[in-house]
Amino acid sequence: MTTPAISVRDLRRRYRRPRTSVREPGPVVEALKGVSFEVARGERFGIVGESGCGKSTLMRLLAGLDQPTSGEVQVEGRTVSGLPEKQLGFLRSSLQLVFQDPMGSLDPRMRVRDIVAEPLVAQRLPNRRARVAELLEAVGLGPEAGDRFPHQFSGGQRQRISIARALAPSPSILLADEPVSALDVSVRAQVLNLITDLVGDLGLTLVFVSHDLSVVRHVCERVAVMCDGEVVETGATQQIFADPQHPYTQRLLRAAPSMRRAIAGAGAADLVGDPS
Amino acid sequence: MSVLAAETRPKDASTSRVLDVQGLDVRLGRFHLLHDVTFSIDRGERVGLIGESGSGKSLTSLALLGLLPDDAHVSGSIRLAGVGHDLVGARERDLAAIRGRDVAMVFQEPMTALNPTMRVGDQVAEVITIHAGRGGRDKRAARARAVELLDQVGLPDPGDAARAYPHQLSGGQRQRVVVAIALANDPSLLVCDEPTTALDVTVQARVLDLIVRGVSARDAALLFITHDLSVVATVCERVLVMYGGRVVEAGPVTEVFRRPRHRYTQGLLAASDLDSAAAGGRLPTIRGTVPSAGTFPDGCVFRSRCDHATEVCATEPAWAGPDPGNGFACHHPAGAERAS
Amino acid sequence: MLLQILRRTATLVASLVVSSMLVFAFMALLPGDPARVALGVNASEASVAQMRQEFGLDRPLLSQYVSWMAGFIRFDLGTSYVSQVEIAPQIIDRLQVTMWLVVCAMVLALVIAVPLGTVMALRHRKPSGLVLSALSQVGVAVPAFLAGILLITVFAVKLQWLPANGWTPPNEDPVQFLRQLILPVLALGLVQGAVLTRYVRSSILDVQREDYIRTARAKGLGAGRALRRHGFRNAAIPVVTVLALQLATLLIGAVVVERVFVIPGLGSLLLDQVANRDLIFVQDIVMLLVLAVLLVNFVVDLLYLVIDPRLKVAT
Amino acid sequence: MSADLTPRPAGPLDGPTPATAEATLPPDEMPPTASPSGARRRPGASFFVGLGLVGLVVLMALVSFVWTPHDPTFVDASARLRPIGDPDYPLGTDKLGRDVLSQILVGARTTLFVGLVAVGVAGLVGVPLGIVAAMAPRRAGEPLMRGIDLLLAFPALLLAIMFSAVYGGSTLVAMVAIGIASVPSFVRLVRSGSLQVLSTEYVLAARAAGRGPWAIGVHHVLPNVSGLVIVQASVSFAIAVLAEAALSFLGFGTPPPTPSWGRMLQESQELLFAAPRLAIVPGIAIALAVLGFNLLGDGLRDHYDPRMEDRR
């Protein structure tokens, strides 16, 4: 049996809020309450959940950007959690991120070339110039894009730059955190196509986090549904969308407006399950 | 359900038309942001306005409330039922009297739309006292009515909620408060500008339900602005598709979404129809990116991204259809092959 | 709420302890023996030693600090070792004079800044707003002592409407007191008013961009009423911060204006004692000024809790 | 690169005032380049007026090194209190017969020197401290900021008085006092700017790329707060000019005979009745210098358009 790309075991993360009362200590927030799952190599894995469900915390833990309170994260068989930054070199070259905000995820003071080359510089990889040109072409931007600054690009193009940066150290795993949520509908399809193409061509493992069920359904083979710091349901995408087991998943699927159901006559009242 | 009872409507009921926008044109500096926008909404009708960034959809909503910047050049006409004058060119004093009474608005960002230093109940009561006239400025009555409204929009413990400050409420709860403010004076037109874009799916569902129920209970007209096609399909009966500051297509939701005629509408629908595309497969796309507001091409605004564009598209396409609420403006409409 | 008050009180106490140590250390540790400084270079070793003993300067530093602080808390500051007079009553005397100046100037600054800043924000793109804005920039560029000199030149020298300088306590001759108060208060207040005006303006401009102002206008409030009912309280938050800093500047800045108008305030006393080389006296006045500044900041912090309901629960 | 949505009406002397269109329009309805982060605006009129005034002061200081009409310290009993417009002395002479114009020129040198050293030191200390305070763990950053807040209780004037009480007045005392007093504003501004930068996704991306804290501080935080620092430096310079003038006025600054604007004012005081021009000329010099640096700061703020303000 091959080792999974990502393996998460009973992951917990607590934060203590600042105290608000003289007598009691600050309340403890449990962002993750014991999350476990595995992502196979080459799989397109989706994580669905609403704000505050803990999916952002989970992303940061997977990427080794935060430490769990307890539990373990393994990437390609090697433990990530609990390691100091200095020993995370293997993770930085094998796992990369694409973020949601096309404005905020690129340093406005840096040229695109330097942005894309940043992982190469940080990991002391050779042939940067050639590699950057190659990457820009792979994401559909011309080589002249390297000389410009992020604000000279549209939202969709900025996400392409973000993807080029993520691919720079030739990672085997791509974590995409709501990569198309901030994009116009007509541009969203382009970026989704780009991601699925690259993931297919390069044989990457994709972890795709989103609140948008239809996007996850389109992109991913397997889905984990998160609610309130827990994974409430995991399974093959088709199966979960066709026959959700957990009440929360059912509620979530019902609440998402769908063109097909709407044209068939569903109204706003049908999005709300039990009238309360 | 029954809590959203409509108040008695004093406005005249002879005509069913609530909003009539004719040839609305907005320029800001050297940018021409809205071109000849024409549409109307009847009583009890729910109309969606679809558009991506730069389409001019939010500008349209601000124009309806007379909240455009002072230096905007506006022409055309906006008539509202029960208001004796044109909203375009009206004095600020007259516009203020209309806002919040005849036309109300729900904005996108619930987190910042409420005054952080004022209690929620007072913010709801304020919109009642502003329009109550000289006799009716009873603060206690307004406050009691505010609690009633908060109850109607489904806030638990409305009495406590009225005394809360906005930061003590969640995003969904705040948006309910904004809806309560908008519905307080039973407006004849409710304008919602991306009211649920910042909300989670399950919260969105409840707020959409609330808006639809609140509007139908009052028999008010609804203009619902969003970029989300499936939300429009769910909430609205009719739809206007905007691109580059123009209405490029209009019609009943089922008609437009089943058989789009304008190439932009067609492309948009195809690109967002994730259900039909094979999982993990390629999606149909519209090439290029959305130009910034005011920098769209002349002639057909969509021709810079359209696969069907020809030389004739450099001229402005005429509106094809029986009326401004039904038709499209495209030289090479989809479905024409079949028809001929 | 209680937690917030306790937290801020703790900060105040800690700040006082640290700053008093700083002031003490500054005066005690720097080269230059206070007794030697006070008596001059020509004094004999014996007389210096005698003075050191008399004022406890030969004791360990910690015990010197403790007895100084203990005295400070009881406001028993001992006698000056240069002029041999009681320090505390002198300070109180002079402090009253300075308080008149500072409070009147602050009130004047507020009276100028709030309406003017608001008008400038509301008309920031019209000629009237631009002219006001330009005037306030010039006002900011004029130091208070220069304003004082210019005021004297015009109103005392050329027009001879008001006295050029001097001070009369209000209970002796109220009319003369007022006549002598006008020019120094104008000098301090106009300049501070100009600075404050710019902050009022920019914070109102910021607030006007907020979504809740748009909500207020969508409710049917006119632009002016929306600002009055929803803007001012929010705009006050950054302005109050500046106000606290300004009060501090004003307390110290009064030194210069007192010098221009020959007013016997705390600043003049401080300058006199620096000239007298009476380090202990200087140390007491400096500590008092620092105490005043820290107290102002403390009060402003509490004021935030009243203005901004978000702070009552958050940190 | 500039948003000419509305002709920038902000005539001269106008602070950072974005066009009202930005105030009411949702961002995605804005015409192109309406200040996306990173995009800079074309500098406005206040920038050029400020630059002109600052340039004038710098020019005066530079000229004074090679040429002054007279020796500014030369006492000429035969030429006392000449009026403005005197053929030999364009700006007249003071009570000792020293040439006012020459003193003003050399005084510019004093002012700039004190300001440059004070602001330079404050920036060199304050900027790294601000970045460190933002990047350090909370338990280290908090005490640091409390200490900085404490410094606010010691304005330049008070520090200078304390120093002078021990050492007597000197240029060094003025520079050190003004420098120390300027540190808190740099630290607080840079810290709040750095905190914003550190909360962005591009810093997260840099960490995921394998960048360490040093590289993030140098390559991401510093370049992105540099605009703030330049603006603050200009504003601090204006404050330093004011403080230097006040210190020399009180006799805690540059000692005689080196000319300084503040002391010229002080010396003019006894002759206010006879020769008010002796106060007005250095007064105008001070006011123009301060105005110049303030306007330059405002213009730069427009240019960088940082909506990062320290709001506690």
mmCIF file of N, CA, C and O in Angstrom, chain A residues 44 50-51 154 157 184-190 192-193 196-197 211 214-215 217-218 238 251-252 255-260 262-263 266-269 271-272, chain B residues 52-53 200-202 204-206 209 212 227 229-231 233-234 257-258 269 271-272 274 276-290 305:
data_model
loop_
_atom_site.group_PDB
_atom_site.id
_atom_site.type_symbol
_atom_site.label_atom_id
_atom_site.label_comp_id
_atom_site.label_asym_id
_atom_site.label_seq_id
_atom_site.Cartn_x
_atom_site.Cartn_y
_atom_site.Cartn_z
ATOM 1 N N ARG A 44 -8.118 14.436 -6.178
ATOM 2 C CA ARG A 44 -8.635 15.801 -6.061
ATOM 3 C C ARG A 44 -9.632 15.799 -4.921
ATOM 4 O O ARG A 44 -10.732 15.256 -5.049
ATOM 5 N N GLU A 50 -18.742 26.242 5.920
ATOM 6 C CA GLU A 50 -19.062 27.663 5.980
ATOM 7 C C GLU A 50 -18.046 28.383 6.855
ATOM 8 O O GLU A 50 -17.205 27.754 7.490
ATOM 9 N N SER A 51 -18.128 29.708 6.894
ATOM 10 C CA SER A 51 -17.137 30.454 7.663
ATOM 11 C C SER A 51 -17.202 30.036 9.127
ATOM 12 O O SER A 51 -18.275 29.804 9.669
ATOM 13 N N SER A 154 -5.597 41.914 -14.039
ATOM 14 C CA SER A 154 -6.961 41.728 -13.544
ATOM 15 C C SER A 154 -6.976 40.585 -12.529
ATOM 16 O O SER A 154 -5.992 39.873 -12.359
ATOM 17 N N GLN A 157 -6.042 37.156 -13.880
ATOM 18 C CA GLN A 157 -4.615 37.058 -14.205
ATOM 19 C C GLN A 157 -3.784 36.953 -12.939
ATOM 20 O O GLN A 157 -2.779 36.243 -12.885
ATOM 21 N N ASP A 184 -14.954 37.055 -11.088
ATOM 22 C CA ASP A 184 -16.174 37.158 -11.868
ATOM 23 C C ASP A 184 -16.510 35.801 -12.468
ATOM 24 O O ASP A 184 -15.623 35.003 -12.779
ATOM 25 N N VAL A 185 -17.805 35.571 -12.669
ATOM 26 C CA VAL A 185 -18.247 34.271 -13.177
ATOM 27 C C VAL A 185 -17.572 33.927 -14.499
ATOM 28 O O VAL A 185 -17.121 32.797 -14.716
ATOM 29 N N SER A 186 -17.458 34.930 -15.389
ATOM 30 C CA SER A 186 -16.920 34.619 -16.709
ATOM 31 C C SER A 186 -15.428 34.319 -16.655
ATOM 32 O O SER A 186 -14.872 33.739 -17.573
ATOM 33 N N VAL A 187 -14.765 34.710 -15.585
ATOM 34 C CA VAL A 187 -13.336 34.451 -15.452
ATOM 35 C C VAL A 187 -13.099 33.184 -14.634
ATOM 36 O O VAL A 187 -12.105 32.486 -14.805
ATOM 37 N N ARG A 188 -14.069 32.901 -13.761
ATOM 38 C CA ARG A 188 -13.948 31.753 -12.872
ATOM 39 C C ARG A 188 -13.690 30.471 -13.647
ATOM 40 O O ARG A 188 -12.829 29.665 -13.284
ATOM 41 N N ALA A 189 -14.428 30.298 -14.739
ATOM 42 C CA ALA A 189 -14.292 29.063 -15.520
ATOM 43 C C ALA A 189 -12.872 28.916 -16.061
ATOM 44 O O ALA A 189 -12.315 27.813 -16.066
ATOM 45 N N GLN A 190 -12.277 30.025 -16.506
ATOM 46 C CA GLN A 190 -10.903 29.955 -17.025
ATOM 47 C C GLN A 190 -9.942 29.431 -15.958
ATOM 48 O O GLN A 190 -9.102 28.568 -16.225
ATOM 49 N N LEU A 192 -10.646 27.778 -13.190
ATOM 50 C CA LEU A 192 -10.937 26.381 -12.828
ATOM 51 C C LEU A 192 -10.349 25.427 -13.868
ATOM 52 O O LEU A 192 -9.753 24.404 -13.518
ATOM 53 N N ASN A 193 -10.502 25.790 -15.137
ATOM 54 C CA ASN A 193 -9.921 24.955 -16.188
ATOM 55 C C ASN A 193 -8.417 24.846 -16.037
ATOM 56 O O ASN A 193 -7.839 23.764 -16.170
ATOM 57 N N THR A 196 -7.558 22.497 -13.091
ATOM 58 C CA THR A 196 -7.775 21.071 -13.375
ATOM 59 C C THR A 196 -6.788 20.572 -14.425
ATOM 60 O O THR A 196 -6.280 19.456 -14.317
ATOM 61 N N ASP A 197 -6.485 21.414 -15.437
ATOM 62 C CA ASP A 197 -5.508 21.015 -16.449
ATOM 63 C C ASP A 197 -4.147 20.750 -15.822
ATOM 64 O O ASP A 197 -3.521 19.701 -16.068
ATOM 65 N N HIS A 211 -16.412 27.228 -0.133
ATOM 66 C CA HIS A 211 -17.753 27.238 0.444
ATOM 67 C C HIS A 211 -18.774 26.946 -0.663
ATOM 68 O O HIS A 211 -19.937 26.740 -0.400
ATOM 69 N N SER A 214 -21.059 23.854 -5.763
ATOM 70 C CA SER A 214 -21.048 23.470 -7.165
ATOM 71 C C SER A 214 -19.619 23.429 -7.703
ATOM 72 O O SER A 214 -19.284 22.594 -8.527
ATOM 73 N N VAL A 215 -18.771 24.332 -7.222
ATOM 74 C CA VAL A 215 -17.381 24.331 -7.667
ATOM 75 C C VAL A 215 -16.675 23.066 -7.185
ATOM 76 O O VAL A 215 -15.977 22.388 -7.944
ATOM 77 N N ARG A 217 -18.032 20.293 -6.387
ATOM 78 C CA ARG A 217 -18.603 19.151 -7.098
ATOM 79 C C ARG A 217 -17.958 18.972 -8.468
ATOM 80 O O ARG A 217 -17.699 17.861 -8.908
ATOM 81 N N HIS A 218 -17.690 20.117 -9.103
ATOM 82 C CA HIS A 218 -17.092 20.038 -10.436
ATOM 83 C C HIS A 218 -15.632 19.588 -10.387
ATOM 84 O O HIS A 218 -15.185 18.803 -11.213
ATOM 85 N N GLN A 238 -19.858 12.244 -5.944
ATOM 86 C CA GLN A 238 -21.156 11.871 -6.512
ATOM 87 C C GLN A 238 -22.087 11.356 -5.434
ATOM 88 O O GLN A 238 -23.249 11.736 -5.349
ATOM 89 N N ARG A 251 -28.739 19.953 4.876
ATOM 90 C CA ARG A 251 -29.172 21.350 4.973
ATOM 91 C C ARG A 251 -28.356 22.234 4.021
ATOM 92 O O ARG A 251 -28.892 23.106 3.335
ATOM 93 N N LEU A 252 -27.058 21.964 3.988
ATOM 94 C CA LEU A 252 -26.153 22.742 3.147
ATOM 95 C C LEU A 252 -26.543 22.591 1.669
ATOM 96 O O LEU A 252 -26.630 23.574 0.931
ATOM 97 N N ALA A 255 -29.697 24.399 0.895
ATOM 98 C CA ALA A 255 -29.606 25.870 0.966
ATOM 99 C C ALA A 255 -28.925 26.467 -0.268
ATOM 100 O O ALA A 255 -29.110 27.647 -0.556
ATOM 101 N N ALA A 256 -28.136 25.672 -0.980
ATOM 102 C CA ALA A 256 -27.410 26.236 -2.122
ATOM 103 C C ALA A 256 -28.365 26.422 -3.296
ATOM 104 O O ALA A 256 -28.983 25.466 -3.750
ATOM 105 N N PRO A 257 -28.495 27.663 -3.765
ATOM 106 C CA PRO A 257 -29.404 27.877 -4.895
ATOM 107 C C PRO A 257 -28.857 27.182 -6.132
ATOM 108 O O PRO A 257 -27.652 27.172 -6.354
ATOM 109 N N SER A 258 -29.722 26.598 -6.896
ATOM 110 C CA SER A 258 -29.251 25.937 -8.109
ATOM 111 C C SER A 258 -30.131 26.363 -9.271
ATOM 112 O O SER A 258 -31.342 26.473 -9.153
ATOM 113 N N MET A 259 -29.480 26.619 -10.379
ATOM 114 C CA MET A 259 -30.180 27.066 -11.577
ATOM 115 C C MET A 259 -31.237 26.056 -12.001
ATOM 116 O O MET A 259 -32.365 26.387 -12.315
ATOM 117 N N ARG A 260 -30.841 24.794 -11.973
ATOM 118 C CA ARG A 260 -31.723 23.757 -12.467
ATOM 119 C C ARG A 260 -33.010 23.689 -11.642
ATOM 120 O O ARG A 260 -34.117 23.692 -12.184
ATOM 121 N N ALA A 262 -34.172 25.996 -9.726
ATOM 122 C CA ALA A 262 -34.904 27.252 -9.804
ATOM 123 C C ALA A 262 -35.771 27.285 -11.058
ATOM 124 O O ALA A 262 -36.946 27.657 -11.009
ATOM 125 N N ILE A 263 -35.207 26.842 -12.182
ATOM 126 C CA ILE A 263 -35.978 26.872 -13.422
ATOM 127 C C ILE A 263 -37.126 25.875 -13.334
ATOM 128 O O ILE A 263 -38.195 26.078 -13.889
ATOM 129 N N ALA A 266 -38.325 26.053 -8.129
ATOM 130 C CA ALA A 266 -38.004 26.202 -6.711
ATOM 131 C C ALA A 266 -37.814 27.680 -6.378
ATOM 132 O O ALA A 266 -37.193 28.419 -7.129
ATOM 133 N N GLY A 267 -38.347 28.120 -5.263
ATOM 134 C CA GLY A 267 -38.198 29.510 -4.834
ATOM 135 C C GLY A 267 -37.333 29.604 -3.603
ATOM 136 O O GLY A 267 -36.782 28.598 -3.139
ATOM 137 N N ALA A 268 -37.221 30.827 -3.069
ATOM 138 C CA ALA A 268 -36.356 31.053 -1.913
ATOM 139 C C ALA A 268 -36.792 30.218 -0.720
ATOM 140 O O ALA A 268 -35.964 29.743 0.058
ATOM 141 N N ALA A 269 -38.110 30.016 -0.593
ATOM 142 C CA ALA A 269 -38.607 29.272 0.566
ATOM 143 C C ALA A 269 -38.109 27.834 0.539
ATOM 144 O O ALA A 269 -37.932 27.206 1.579
ATOM 145 N N LEU A 271 -35.206 26.863 -0.222
ATOM 146 C CA LEU A 271 -33.819 26.755 0.231
ATOM 147 C C LEU A 271 -33.760 26.511 1.726
ATOM 148 O O LEU A 271 -32.790 25.969 2.236
ATOM 149 N N VAL A 272 -34.794 26.976 2.415
ATOM 150 C CA VAL A 272 -34.826 26.826 3.863
ATOM 151 C C VAL A 272 -35.573 25.559 4.171
ATOM 152 O O VAL A 272 -36.696 25.371 3.727
ATOM 153 N N GLU B 52 -21.473 41.450 -13.924
ATOM 154 C CA GLU B 52 -20.176 41.222 -13.297
ATOM 155 C C GLU B 52 -19.606 42.558 -12.864
ATOM 156 O O GLU B 52 -20.269 43.591 -12.989
ATOM 157 N N SER B 53 -18.360 42.557 -12.387
ATOM 158 C CA SER B 53 -17.788 43.826 -11.959
ATOM 159 C C SER B 53 -17.707 44.776 -13.144
ATOM 160 O O SER B 53 -17.443 44.359 -14.264
ATOM 161 N N ASP B 200 -22.797 33.172 4.410
ATOM 162 C CA ASP B 200 -22.673 31.741 4.160
ATOM 163 C C ASP B 200 -23.921 31.206 3.477
ATOM 164 O O ASP B 200 -24.985 31.811 3.543
ATOM 165 N N VAL B 201 -23.763 30.034 2.867
ATOM 166 C CA VAL B 201 -24.862 29.480 2.077
ATOM 167 C C VAL B 201 -26.138 29.313 2.900
ATOM 168 O O VAL B 201 -27.224 29.711 2.472
ATOM 169 N N THR B 202 -26.019 28.726 4.085
ATOM 170 C CA THR B 202 -27.235 28.468 4.862
ATOM 171 C C THR B 202 -27.843 29.767 5.371
ATOM 172 O O THR B 202 -29.060 29.902 5.446
ATOM 173 N N GLN B 204 -27.464 32.645 3.805
ATOM 174 C CA GLN B 204 -27.996 33.257 2.586
ATOM 175 C C GLN B 204 -29.406 32.756 2.317
ATOM 176 O O GLN B 204 -30.304 33.535 2.010
ATOM 177 N N ALA B 205 -29.601 31.460 2.455
ATOM 178 C CA ALA B 205 -30.911 30.877 2.178
ATOM 179 C C ALA B 205 -31.976 31.551 3.033
ATOM 180 O O ALA B 205 -33.040 31.932 2.546
ATOM 181 N N ARG B 206 -31.665 31.735 4.324
ATOM 182 C CA ARG B 206 -32.672 32.320 5.221
ATOM 183 C C ARG B 206 -32.900 33.786 4.911
ATOM 184 O O ARG B 206 -34.029 34.266 4.962
ATOM 185 N N ASP B 209 -35.007 34.061 1.759
ATOM 186 C CA ASP B 209 -36.380 33.727 2.102
ATOM 187 C C ASP B 209 -37.063 34.917 2.778
ATOM 188 O O ASP B 209 -38.197 35.275 2.460
ATOM 189 N N VAL B 212 -37.816 37.714 0.230
ATOM 190 C CA VAL B 212 -38.936 37.379 -0.650
ATOM 191 C C VAL B 212 -40.258 37.460 0.113
ATOM 192 O O VAL B 212 -41.238 38.038 -0.370
ATOM 193 N N HIS B 227 -24.368 39.002 -8.853
ATOM 194 C CA HIS B 227 -23.594 38.389 -9.931
ATOM 195 C C HIS B 227 -23.919 36.899 -10.011
ATOM 196 O O HIS B 227 -23.429 36.208 -10.880
ATOM 197 N N LEU B 229 -26.027 33.866 -10.786
ATOM 198 C CA LEU B 229 -27.159 33.531 -11.652
ATOM 199 C C LEU B 229 -28.179 32.659 -10.951
ATOM 200 O O LEU B 229 -29.386 32.843 -11.108
ATOM 201 N N SER B 230 -27.713 31.699 -10.153
ATOM 202 C CA SER B 230 -28.688 30.789 -9.558
ATOM 203 C C SER B 230 -29.494 31.485 -8.465
ATOM 204 O O SER B 230 -30.647 31.130 -8.231
ATOM 205 N N VAL B 231 -28.920 32.490 -7.815
ATOM 206 C CA VAL B 231 -29.683 33.247 -6.825
ATOM 207 C C VAL B 231 -30.802 34.006 -7.530
ATOM 208 O O VAL B 231 -31.960 34.007 -7.087
ATOM 209 N N ALA B 233 -32.163 33.244 -10.341
ATOM 210 C CA ALA B 233 -33.149 32.271 -10.829
ATOM 211 C C ALA B 233 -34.086 31.852 -9.703
ATOM 212 O O ALA B 233 -35.275 31.632 -9.917
ATOM 213 N N THR B 234 -33.539 31.765 -8.490
ATOM 214 C CA THR B 234 -34.347 31.320 -7.371
ATOM 215 C C THR B 234 -35.295 32.408 -6.877
ATOM 216 O O THR B 234 -36.430 32.138 -6.526
ATOM 217 N N PHE B 257 -32.866 32.202 -19.103
ATOM 218 C CA PHE B 257 -31.890 31.210 -18.663
ATOM 219 C C PHE B 257 -32.006 29.912 -19.464
ATOM 220 O O PHE B 257 -31.057 29.141 -19.568
ATOM 221 N N ARG B 258 -33.178 29.647 -20.033
ATOM 222 C CA ARG B 258 -33.293 28.434 -20.860
ATOM 223 C C ARG B 258 -32.786 28.706 -22.268
ATOM 224 O O ARG B 258 -32.088 27.892 -22.852
ATOM 225 N N LEU B 269 -23.889 31.860 -18.878
ATOM 226 C CA LEU B 269 -24.624 30.681 -18.419
ATOM 227 C C LEU B 269 -23.793 29.429 -18.599
ATOM 228 O O LEU B 269 -23.718 28.587 -17.702
ATOM 229 N N ALA B 271 -20.517 29.206 -18.771
ATOM 230 C CA ALA B 271 -19.340 29.193 -17.901
ATOM 231 C C ALA B 271 -19.718 28.871 -16.465
ATOM 232 O O ALA B 271 -18.898 28.372 -15.700
ATOM 233 N N SER B 272 -20.945 29.187 -16.073
ATOM 234 C CA SER B 272 -21.293 28.962 -14.677
ATOM 235 C C SER B 272 -22.080 27.668 -14.493
ATOM 236 O O SER B 272 -22.413 27.312 -13.371
ATOM 237 N N LEU B 274 -21.836 24.529 -13.814
ATOM 238 C CA LEU B 274 -20.890 23.506 -13.385
ATOM 239 C C LEU B 274 -21.556 22.147 -13.310
ATOM 240 O O LEU B 274 -20.892 21.118 -13.349
ATOM 241 N N SER B 276 -23.573 20.726 -15.455
ATOM 242 C CA SER B 276 -23.638 19.981 -16.715
ATOM 243 C C SER B 276 -22.277 19.477 -17.157
ATOM 244 O O SER B 276 -22.170 18.428 -17.769
ATOM 245 N N ALA B 277 -21.228 20.262 -16.849
ATOM 246 C CA ALA B 277 -19.901 19.876 -17.315
ATOM 247 C C ALA B 277 -19.469 18.596 -16.621
ATOM 248 O O ALA B 277 -19.839 18.337 -15.484
ATOM 249 N N ALA B 278 -18.674 17.818 -17.323
ATOM 250 C CA ALA B 278 -18.164 16.596 -16.726
ATOM 251 C C ALA B 278 -17.290 16.956 -15.532
ATOM 252 O O ALA B 278 -16.555 17.945 -15.579
ATOM 253 N N ALA B 279 -17.383 16.189 -14.456
ATOM 254 C CA ALA B 279 -16.579 16.475 -13.273
ATOM 255 C C ALA B 279 -15.109 16.461 -13.647
ATOM 256 O O ALA B 279 -14.653 15.527 -14.302
ATOM 257 N N GLY B 280 -14.407 17.496 -13.254
ATOM 258 C CA GLY B 280 -12.988 17.567 -13.552
ATOM 259 C C GLY B 280 -12.693 17.891 -14.999
ATOM 260 O O GLY B 280 -11.554 18.072 -15.371
ATOM 261 N N GLY B 281 -13.735 17.968 -15.813
ATOM 262 C CA GLY B 281 -13.519 18.260 -17.226
ATOM 263 C C GLY B 281 -13.436 19.755 -17.462
ATOM 264 O O GLY B 281 -13.484 20.549 -16.537
ATOM 265 N N ARG B 282 -13.309 20.123 -18.726
ATOM 266 C CA ARG B 282 -13.158 21.529 -19.041
ATOM 267 C C ARG B 282 -14.513 22.214 -19.089
ATOM 268 O O ARG B 282 -15.507 21.666 -19.524
ATOM 269 N N LEU B 283 -14.510 23.478 -18.642
ATOM 270 C CA LEU B 283 -15.717 24.295 -18.691
ATOM 271 C C LEU B 283 -15.639 25.191 -19.907
ATOM 272 O O LEU B 283 -14.553 25.613 -20.300
ATOM 273 N N PRO B 284 -16.786 25.480 -20.514
ATOM 274 C CA PRO B 284 -16.769 26.512 -21.553
ATOM 275 C C PRO B 284 -16.404 27.849 -20.920
ATOM 276 O O PRO B 284 -16.810 28.130 -19.786
ATOM 277 N N THR B 285 -15.641 28.661 -21.611
ATOM 278 C CA THR B 285 -15.223 29.932 -21.019
ATOM 279 C C THR B 285 -15.545 31.093 -21.948
ATOM 280 O O THR B 285 -15.792 30.903 -23.130
ATOM 281 N N ILE B 286 -15.532 32.283 -21.366
ATOM 282 C CA ILE B 286 -15.531 33.508 -22.163
ATOM 283 C C ILE B 286 -14.098 33.987 -22.148
ATOM 284 O O ILE B 286 -13.490 34.075 -21.088
ATOM 285 N N ARG B 287 -13.544 34.276 -23.312
ATOM 286 C CA ARG B 287 -12.122 34.618 -23.307
ATOM 287 C C ARG B 287 -11.886 36.026 -22.746
ATOM 288 O O ARG B 287 -12.804 36.845 -22.692
ATOM 289 N N GLY B 288 -10.621 36.282 -22.398
ATOM 290 C CA GLY B 288 -10.247 37.614 -21.929
ATOM 291 C C GLY B 288 -10.763 37.895 -20.527
ATOM 292 O O GLY B 288 -11.207 36.994 -19.818
ATOM 293 N N THR B 289 -10.665 39.150 -20.140
ATOM 294 C CA THR B 289 -11.136 39.536 -18.826
ATOM 295 C C THR B 289 -12.140 40.670 -18.959
ATOM 296 O O THR B 289 -12.219 41.323 -19.988
ATOM 297 N N VAL B 290 -12.904 40.875 -17.873
ATOM 298 C CA VAL B 290 -13.888 41.952 -17.873
ATOM 299 C C VAL B 290 -13.135 43.281 -17.869
ATOM 300 O O VAL B 290 -12.309 43.506 -16.996
ATOM 301 N N ARG B 305 -14.777 40.369 -26.447
ATOM 302 C CA ARG B 305 -14.608 39.026 -25.884
ATOM 303 C C ARG B 305 -15.470 37.989 -26.606
ATOM 304 O O ARG B 305 -15.507 36.826 -26.200
#
